PDB file of C-alpha atoms in Angstrom:
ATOM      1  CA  UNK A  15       0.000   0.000   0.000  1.00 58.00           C
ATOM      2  CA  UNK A  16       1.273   3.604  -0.789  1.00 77.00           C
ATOM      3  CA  UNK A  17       1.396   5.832   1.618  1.00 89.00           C
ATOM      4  CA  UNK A  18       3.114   8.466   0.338  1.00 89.00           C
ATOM      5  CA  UNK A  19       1.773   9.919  -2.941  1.00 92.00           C
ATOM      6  CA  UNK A  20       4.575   9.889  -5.442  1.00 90.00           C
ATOM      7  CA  UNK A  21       4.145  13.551  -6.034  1.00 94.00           C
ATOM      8  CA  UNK A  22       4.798  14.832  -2.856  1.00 94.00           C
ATOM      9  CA  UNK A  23       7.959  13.322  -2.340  1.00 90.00           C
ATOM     10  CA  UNK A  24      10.094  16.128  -3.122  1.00 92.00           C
ATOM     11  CA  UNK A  25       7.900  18.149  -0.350  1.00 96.00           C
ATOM     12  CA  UNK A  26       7.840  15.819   1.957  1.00 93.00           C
ATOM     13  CA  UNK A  27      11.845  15.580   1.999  1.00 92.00           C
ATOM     14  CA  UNK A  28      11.854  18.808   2.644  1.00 93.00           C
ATOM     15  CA  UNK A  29       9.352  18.527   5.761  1.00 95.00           C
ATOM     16  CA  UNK A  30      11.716  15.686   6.813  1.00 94.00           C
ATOM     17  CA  UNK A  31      14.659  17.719   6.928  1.00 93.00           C
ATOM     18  CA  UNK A  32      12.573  20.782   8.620  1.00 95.00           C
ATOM     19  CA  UNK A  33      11.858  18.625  11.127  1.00 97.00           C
ATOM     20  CA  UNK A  34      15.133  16.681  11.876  1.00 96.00           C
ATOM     21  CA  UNK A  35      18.344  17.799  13.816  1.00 96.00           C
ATOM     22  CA  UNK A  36      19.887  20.733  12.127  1.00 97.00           C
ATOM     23  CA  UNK A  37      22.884  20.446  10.342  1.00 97.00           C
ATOM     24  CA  UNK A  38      25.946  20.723  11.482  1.00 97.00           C
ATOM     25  CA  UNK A  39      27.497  24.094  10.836  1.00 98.00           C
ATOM     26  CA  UNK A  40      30.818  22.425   9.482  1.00 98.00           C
ATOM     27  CA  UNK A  41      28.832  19.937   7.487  1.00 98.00           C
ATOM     28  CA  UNK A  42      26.927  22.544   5.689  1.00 98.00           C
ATOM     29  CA  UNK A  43      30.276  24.554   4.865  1.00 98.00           C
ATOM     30  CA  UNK A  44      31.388  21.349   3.591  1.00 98.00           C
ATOM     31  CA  UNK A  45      28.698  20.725   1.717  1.00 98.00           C
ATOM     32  CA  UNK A  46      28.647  24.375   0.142  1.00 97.00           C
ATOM     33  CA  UNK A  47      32.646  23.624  -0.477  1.00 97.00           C
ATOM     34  CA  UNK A  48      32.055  20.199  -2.447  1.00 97.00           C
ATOM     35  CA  UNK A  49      29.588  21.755  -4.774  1.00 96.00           C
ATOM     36  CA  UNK A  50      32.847  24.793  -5.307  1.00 96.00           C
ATOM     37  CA  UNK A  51      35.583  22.506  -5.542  1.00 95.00           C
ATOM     38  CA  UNK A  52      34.640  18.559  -5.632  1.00 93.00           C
ATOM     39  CA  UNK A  53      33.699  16.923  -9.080  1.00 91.00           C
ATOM     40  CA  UNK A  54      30.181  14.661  -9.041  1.00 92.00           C
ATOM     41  CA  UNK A  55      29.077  16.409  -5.656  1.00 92.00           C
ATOM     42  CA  UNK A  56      25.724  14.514  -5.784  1.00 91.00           C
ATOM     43  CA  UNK A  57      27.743  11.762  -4.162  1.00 93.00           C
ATOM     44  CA  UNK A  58      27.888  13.700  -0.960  1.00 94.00           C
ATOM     45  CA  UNK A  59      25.794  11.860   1.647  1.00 94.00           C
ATOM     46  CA  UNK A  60      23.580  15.087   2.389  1.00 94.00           C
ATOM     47  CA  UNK A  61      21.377  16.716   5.748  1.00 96.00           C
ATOM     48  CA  UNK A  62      19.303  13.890   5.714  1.00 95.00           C
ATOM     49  CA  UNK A  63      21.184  10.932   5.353  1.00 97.00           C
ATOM     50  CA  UNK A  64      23.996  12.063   7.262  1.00 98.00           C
ATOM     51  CA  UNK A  65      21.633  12.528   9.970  1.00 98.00           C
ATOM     52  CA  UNK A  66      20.925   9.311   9.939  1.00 98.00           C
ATOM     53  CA  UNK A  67      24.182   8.166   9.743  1.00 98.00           C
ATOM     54  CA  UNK A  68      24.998   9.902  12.852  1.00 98.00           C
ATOM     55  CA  UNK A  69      21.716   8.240  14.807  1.00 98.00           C
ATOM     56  CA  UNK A  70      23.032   5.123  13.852  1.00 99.00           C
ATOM     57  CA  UNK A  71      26.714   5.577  15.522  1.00 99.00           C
ATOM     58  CA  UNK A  72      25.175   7.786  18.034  1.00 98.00           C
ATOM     59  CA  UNK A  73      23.044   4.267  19.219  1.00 98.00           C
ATOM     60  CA  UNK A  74      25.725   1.822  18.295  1.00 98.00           C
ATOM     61  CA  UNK A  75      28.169   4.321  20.360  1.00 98.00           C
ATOM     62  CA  UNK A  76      31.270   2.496  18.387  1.00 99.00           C
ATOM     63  CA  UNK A  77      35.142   2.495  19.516  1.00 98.00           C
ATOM     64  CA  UNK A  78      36.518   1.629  15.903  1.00 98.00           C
ATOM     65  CA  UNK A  79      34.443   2.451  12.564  1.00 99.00           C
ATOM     66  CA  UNK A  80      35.735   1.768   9.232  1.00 99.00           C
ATOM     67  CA  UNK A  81      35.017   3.761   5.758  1.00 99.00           C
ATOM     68  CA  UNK A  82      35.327   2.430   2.637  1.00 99.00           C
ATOM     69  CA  UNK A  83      35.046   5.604   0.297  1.00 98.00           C
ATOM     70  CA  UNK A  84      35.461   8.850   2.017  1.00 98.00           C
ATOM     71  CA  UNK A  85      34.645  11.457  -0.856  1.00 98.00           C
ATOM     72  CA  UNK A  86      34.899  14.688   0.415  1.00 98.00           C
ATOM     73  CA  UNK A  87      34.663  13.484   4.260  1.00 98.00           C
ATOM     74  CA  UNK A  88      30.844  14.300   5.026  1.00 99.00           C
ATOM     75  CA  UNK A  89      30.060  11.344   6.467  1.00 99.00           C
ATOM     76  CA  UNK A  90      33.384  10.477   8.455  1.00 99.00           C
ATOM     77  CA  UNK A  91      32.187  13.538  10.155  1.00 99.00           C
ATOM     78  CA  UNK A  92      28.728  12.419  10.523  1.00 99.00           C
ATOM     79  CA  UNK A  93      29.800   8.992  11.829  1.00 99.00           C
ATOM     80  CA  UNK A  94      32.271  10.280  14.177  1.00 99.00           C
ATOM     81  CA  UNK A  95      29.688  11.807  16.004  1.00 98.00           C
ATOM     82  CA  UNK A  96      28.928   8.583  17.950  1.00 98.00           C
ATOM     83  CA  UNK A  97      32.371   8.001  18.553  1.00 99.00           C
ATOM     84  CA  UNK A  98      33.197   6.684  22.050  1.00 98.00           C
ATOM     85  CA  UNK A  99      36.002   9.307  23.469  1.00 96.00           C
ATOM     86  CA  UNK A 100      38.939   6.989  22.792  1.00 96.00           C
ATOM     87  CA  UNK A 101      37.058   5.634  19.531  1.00 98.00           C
ATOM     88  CA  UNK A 102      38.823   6.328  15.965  1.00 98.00           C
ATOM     89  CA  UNK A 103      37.392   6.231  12.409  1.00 99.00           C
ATOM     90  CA  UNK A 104      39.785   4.750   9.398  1.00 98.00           C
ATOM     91  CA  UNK A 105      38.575   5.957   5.840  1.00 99.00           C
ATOM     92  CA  UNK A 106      40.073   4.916   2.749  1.00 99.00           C
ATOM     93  CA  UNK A 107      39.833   6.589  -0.773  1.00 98.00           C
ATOM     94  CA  UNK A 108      41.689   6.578  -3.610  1.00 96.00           C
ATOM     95  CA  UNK A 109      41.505   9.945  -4.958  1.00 95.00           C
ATOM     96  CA  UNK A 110      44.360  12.229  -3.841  1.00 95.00           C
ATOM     97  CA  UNK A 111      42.839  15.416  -5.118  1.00 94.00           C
ATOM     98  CA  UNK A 112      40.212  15.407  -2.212  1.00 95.00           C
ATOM     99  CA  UNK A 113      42.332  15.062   0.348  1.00 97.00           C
ATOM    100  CA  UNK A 114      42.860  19.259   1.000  1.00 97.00           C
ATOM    101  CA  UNK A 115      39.411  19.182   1.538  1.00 98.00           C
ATOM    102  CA  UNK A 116      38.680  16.423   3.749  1.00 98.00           C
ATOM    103  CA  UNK A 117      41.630  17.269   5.315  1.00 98.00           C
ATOM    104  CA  UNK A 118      40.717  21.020   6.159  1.00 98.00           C
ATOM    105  CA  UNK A 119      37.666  19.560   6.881  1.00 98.00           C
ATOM    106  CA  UNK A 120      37.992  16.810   9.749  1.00 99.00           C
ATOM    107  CA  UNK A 121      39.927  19.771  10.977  1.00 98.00           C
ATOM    108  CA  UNK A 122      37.155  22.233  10.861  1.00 98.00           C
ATOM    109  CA  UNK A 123      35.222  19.610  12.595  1.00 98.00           C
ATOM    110  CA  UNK A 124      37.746  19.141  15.393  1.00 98.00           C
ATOM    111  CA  UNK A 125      38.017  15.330  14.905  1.00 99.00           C
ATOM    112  CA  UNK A 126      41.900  15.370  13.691  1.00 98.00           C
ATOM    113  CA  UNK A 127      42.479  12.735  16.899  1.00 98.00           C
ATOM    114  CA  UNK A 128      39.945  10.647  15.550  1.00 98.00           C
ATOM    115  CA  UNK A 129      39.005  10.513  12.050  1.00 99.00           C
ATOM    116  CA  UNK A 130      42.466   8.689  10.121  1.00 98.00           C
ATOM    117  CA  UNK A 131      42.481   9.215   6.164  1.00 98.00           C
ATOM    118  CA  UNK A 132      43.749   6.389   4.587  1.00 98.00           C
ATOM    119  CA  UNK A 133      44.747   7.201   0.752  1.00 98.00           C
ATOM    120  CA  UNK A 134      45.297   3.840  -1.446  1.00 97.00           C
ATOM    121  CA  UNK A 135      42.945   1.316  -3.569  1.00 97.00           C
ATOM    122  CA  UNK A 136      40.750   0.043  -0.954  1.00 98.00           C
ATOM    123  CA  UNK A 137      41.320  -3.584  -1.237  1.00 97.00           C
ATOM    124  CA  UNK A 138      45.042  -3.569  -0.951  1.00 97.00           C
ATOM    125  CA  UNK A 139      44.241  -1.096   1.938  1.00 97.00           C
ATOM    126  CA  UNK A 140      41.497  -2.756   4.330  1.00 97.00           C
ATOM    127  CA  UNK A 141      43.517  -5.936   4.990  1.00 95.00           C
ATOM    128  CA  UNK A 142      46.763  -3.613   6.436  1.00 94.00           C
ATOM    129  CA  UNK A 143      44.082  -1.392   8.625  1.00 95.00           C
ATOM    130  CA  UNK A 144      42.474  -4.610   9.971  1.00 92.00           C
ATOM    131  CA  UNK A 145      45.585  -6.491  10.963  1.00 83.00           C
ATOM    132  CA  UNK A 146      44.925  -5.359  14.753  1.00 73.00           C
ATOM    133  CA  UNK A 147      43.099  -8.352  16.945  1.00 80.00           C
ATOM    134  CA  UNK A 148      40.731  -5.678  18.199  1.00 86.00           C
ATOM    135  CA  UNK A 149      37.172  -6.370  16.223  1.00 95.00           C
ATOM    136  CA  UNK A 150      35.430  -3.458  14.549  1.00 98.00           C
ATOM    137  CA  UNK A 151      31.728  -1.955  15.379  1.00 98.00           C
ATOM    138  CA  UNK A 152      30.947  -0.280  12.105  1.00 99.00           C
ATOM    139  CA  UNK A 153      31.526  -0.467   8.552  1.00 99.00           C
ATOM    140  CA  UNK A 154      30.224   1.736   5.559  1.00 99.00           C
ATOM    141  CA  UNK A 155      30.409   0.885   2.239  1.00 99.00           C
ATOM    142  CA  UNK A 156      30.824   3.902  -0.182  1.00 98.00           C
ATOM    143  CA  UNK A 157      33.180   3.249  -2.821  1.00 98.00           C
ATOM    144  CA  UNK A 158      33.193   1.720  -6.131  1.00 97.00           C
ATOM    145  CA  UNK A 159      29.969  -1.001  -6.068  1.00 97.00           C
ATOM    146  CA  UNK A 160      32.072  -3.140  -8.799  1.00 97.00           C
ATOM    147  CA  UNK A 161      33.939  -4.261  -5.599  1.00 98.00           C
ATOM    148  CA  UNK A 162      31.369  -3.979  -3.042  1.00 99.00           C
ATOM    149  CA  UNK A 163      30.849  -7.784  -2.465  1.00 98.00           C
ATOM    150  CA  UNK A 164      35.104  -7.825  -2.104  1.00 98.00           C
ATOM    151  CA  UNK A 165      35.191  -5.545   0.464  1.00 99.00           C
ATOM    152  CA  UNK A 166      31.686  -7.034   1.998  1.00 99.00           C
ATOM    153  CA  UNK A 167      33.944 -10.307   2.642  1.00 98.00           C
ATOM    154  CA  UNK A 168      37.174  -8.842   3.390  1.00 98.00           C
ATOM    155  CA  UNK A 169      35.537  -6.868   6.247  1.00 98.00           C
ATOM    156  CA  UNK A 170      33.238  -9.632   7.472  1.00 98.00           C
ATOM    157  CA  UNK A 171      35.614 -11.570  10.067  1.00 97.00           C
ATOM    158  CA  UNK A 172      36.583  -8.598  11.856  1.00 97.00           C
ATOM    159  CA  UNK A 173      33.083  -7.315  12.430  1.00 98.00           C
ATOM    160  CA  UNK A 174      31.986  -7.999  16.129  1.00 98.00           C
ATOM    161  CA  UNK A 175      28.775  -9.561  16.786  1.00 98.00           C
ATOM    162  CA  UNK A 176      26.537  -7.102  17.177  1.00 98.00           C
ATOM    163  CA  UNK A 177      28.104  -4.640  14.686  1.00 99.00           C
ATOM    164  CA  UNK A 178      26.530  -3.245  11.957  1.00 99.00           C
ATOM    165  CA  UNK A 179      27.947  -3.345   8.242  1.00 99.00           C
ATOM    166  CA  UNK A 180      25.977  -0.397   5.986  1.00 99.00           C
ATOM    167  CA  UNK A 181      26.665   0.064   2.468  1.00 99.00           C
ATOM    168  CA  UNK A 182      25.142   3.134   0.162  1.00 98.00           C
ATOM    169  CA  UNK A 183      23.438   3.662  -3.351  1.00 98.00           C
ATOM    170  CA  UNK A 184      22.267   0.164  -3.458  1.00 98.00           C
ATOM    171  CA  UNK A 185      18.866   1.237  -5.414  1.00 98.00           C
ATOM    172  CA  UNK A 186      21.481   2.676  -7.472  1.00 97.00           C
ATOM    173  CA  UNK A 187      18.519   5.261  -8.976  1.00 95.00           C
ATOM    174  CA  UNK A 188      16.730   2.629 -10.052  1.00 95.00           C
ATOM    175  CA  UNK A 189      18.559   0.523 -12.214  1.00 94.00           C
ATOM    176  CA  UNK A 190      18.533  -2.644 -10.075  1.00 95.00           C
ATOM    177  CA  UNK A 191      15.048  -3.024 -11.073  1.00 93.00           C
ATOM    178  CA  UNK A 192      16.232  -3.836 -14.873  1.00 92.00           C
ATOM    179  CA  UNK A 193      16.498  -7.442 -15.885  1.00 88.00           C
ATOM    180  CA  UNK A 194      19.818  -8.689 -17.105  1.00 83.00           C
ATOM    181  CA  UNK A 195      18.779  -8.656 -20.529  1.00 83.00           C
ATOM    182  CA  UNK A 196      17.832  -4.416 -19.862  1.00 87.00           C
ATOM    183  CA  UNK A 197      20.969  -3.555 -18.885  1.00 85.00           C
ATOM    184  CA  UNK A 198      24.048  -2.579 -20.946  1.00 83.00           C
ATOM    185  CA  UNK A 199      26.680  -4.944 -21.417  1.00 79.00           C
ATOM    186  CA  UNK A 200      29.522  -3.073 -19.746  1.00 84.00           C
ATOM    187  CA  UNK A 201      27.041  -2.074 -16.831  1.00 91.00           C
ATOM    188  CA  UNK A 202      29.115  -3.912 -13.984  1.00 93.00           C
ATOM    189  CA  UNK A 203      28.066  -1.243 -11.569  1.00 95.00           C
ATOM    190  CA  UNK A 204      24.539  -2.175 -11.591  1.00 96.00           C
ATOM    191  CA  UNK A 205      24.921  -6.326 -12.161  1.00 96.00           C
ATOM    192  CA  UNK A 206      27.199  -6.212  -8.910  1.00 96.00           C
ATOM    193  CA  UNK A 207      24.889  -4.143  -6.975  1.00 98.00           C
ATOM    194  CA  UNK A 208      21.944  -6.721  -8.240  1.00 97.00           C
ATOM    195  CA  UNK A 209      24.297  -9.742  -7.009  1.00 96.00           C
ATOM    196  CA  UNK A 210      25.417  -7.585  -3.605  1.00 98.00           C
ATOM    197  CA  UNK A 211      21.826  -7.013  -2.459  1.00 98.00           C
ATOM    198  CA  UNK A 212      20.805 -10.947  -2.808  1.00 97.00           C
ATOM    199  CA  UNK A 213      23.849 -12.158  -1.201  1.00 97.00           C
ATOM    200  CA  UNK A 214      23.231  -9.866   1.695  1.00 97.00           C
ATOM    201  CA  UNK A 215      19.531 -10.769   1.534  1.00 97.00           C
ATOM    202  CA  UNK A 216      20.949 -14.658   1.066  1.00 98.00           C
ATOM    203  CA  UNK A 217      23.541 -14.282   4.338  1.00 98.00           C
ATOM    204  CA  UNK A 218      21.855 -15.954   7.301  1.00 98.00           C
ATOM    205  CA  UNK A 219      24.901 -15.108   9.250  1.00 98.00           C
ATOM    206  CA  UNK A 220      23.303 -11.322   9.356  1.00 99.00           C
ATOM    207  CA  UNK A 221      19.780  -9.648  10.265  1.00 98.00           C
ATOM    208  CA  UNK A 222      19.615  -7.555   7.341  1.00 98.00           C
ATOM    209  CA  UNK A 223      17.698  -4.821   5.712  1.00 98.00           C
ATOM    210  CA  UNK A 224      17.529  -2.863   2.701  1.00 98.00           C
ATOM    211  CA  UNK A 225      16.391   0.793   3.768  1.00 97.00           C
ATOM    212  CA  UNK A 226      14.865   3.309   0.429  1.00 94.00           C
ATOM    213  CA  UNK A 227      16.623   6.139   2.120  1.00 94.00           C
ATOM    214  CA  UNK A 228      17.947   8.586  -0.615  1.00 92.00           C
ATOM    215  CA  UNK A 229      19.820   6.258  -3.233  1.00 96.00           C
ATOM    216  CA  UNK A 230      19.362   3.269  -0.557  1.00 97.00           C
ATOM    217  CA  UNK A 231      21.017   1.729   2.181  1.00 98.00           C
ATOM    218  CA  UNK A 232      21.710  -1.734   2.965  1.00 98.00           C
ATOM    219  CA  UNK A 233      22.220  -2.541   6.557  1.00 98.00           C
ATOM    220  CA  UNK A 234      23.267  -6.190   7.825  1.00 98.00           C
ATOM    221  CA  UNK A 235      23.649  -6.663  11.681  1.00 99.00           C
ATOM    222  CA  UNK A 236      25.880  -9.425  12.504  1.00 98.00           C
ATOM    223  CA  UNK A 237      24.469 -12.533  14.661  1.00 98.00           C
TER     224      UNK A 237
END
């Protein structure tokens, strides 16, 4: 049943946001700076999904969070907010010509302590961040979804019980609807997406859901 007449969406968004926690000042300078100076700034997490980004750490209150796909460092910042005081945030992202930003950024934000920028291709990079034998509470997925299955596995043994594994754009605007036969032959974005949300929905080792928040979210809880 539909709730929520298509046509209002776009105003109802907007009475989401009017009614959720204001952004952060440093997160809306950020987001004013990524639009200026960051290419594709649509893949900024936003107001309203970075507010719920930060509900999520703020409940899961996590000592060690890992990022896989930093961007322009909008929500390292958001997640960091849940941080316990001696907890510590790894991000990874290969592209060197953000890193002024997020940089001046997690500085702006005061979170230089806690947020550590890891530059690199992520799959060469996670297994060298998670050699410690301390297990992790969070993990978010926002990199290139070719490889989000890889890094879905590489992260899995090191996730407590308990933790929570959340990984972005997995409507991918739609396109996951498409058959096989619909899609493009060099469209490995949206055929690994397709495989990444039924082996998540497939893993009974996880309570999992797939949330239609913004460009979707799926979120697996480890049993």
């Amino acid at each position: 049943m539909d709730f929520l007449p298509p046509e209002l969406l776009p105003a109802l968004e907007n009475y989401a946001l009017n009614h959720s926690q204001d952004e952060l000042p440093v997160l809306k300078e950020l987001d004013r700076q990524t639009h200026l100076r960051a290419n594709k700034p649509r893949m900024l997490s936003g107001h309203l999904q970075g507010n719920f980004l930060q509900l999520i750490s703020r409940l899961m209150q996590p000592k060690r969070i890992l990022e896989i796909g930093t961007y322009t460092g909008y929500s390292a910042i958001c997640l960091a907010q849940g941080l316990q005081e001696n907890g510590v945030l790894h991000t990874i992202d290969n592209n060197a010509e953000q890193e002024s930003i997020v940089k001046e950024f997690i500085k702006k934000a005061g979170l230089e302590d806690k947020i550590k920028l890891h530059l690199g291709n992520a799959a060469d990079s996670i297994p060298t961040i998670l050699t410690e034998k301390e297990e992790w509470d969070m993990v978010f997925i926002d990199a290139d979804k070719s490889n989000y299955s890889l890094y879905y596995d590489l992260v899995f043994d090191k996730v407590r019980k308990g933790g929570i594994i959340i990984a972005d754009n997995v409507l991918w605007s739609g396109k996951v609807l498409k058959d096989d036969s619909e899609l493009k032959k060099n469209d490995k974005d949206t055929r690994a997406l397709i495989e990444f949300n039924q082996k998540n929905y497939q893993d009974n080792r996880t309570f999992s859901m797939l949330l239609p928040l913004r460009d979707g979210l799926m979120m697996a809880i480890k049993e």
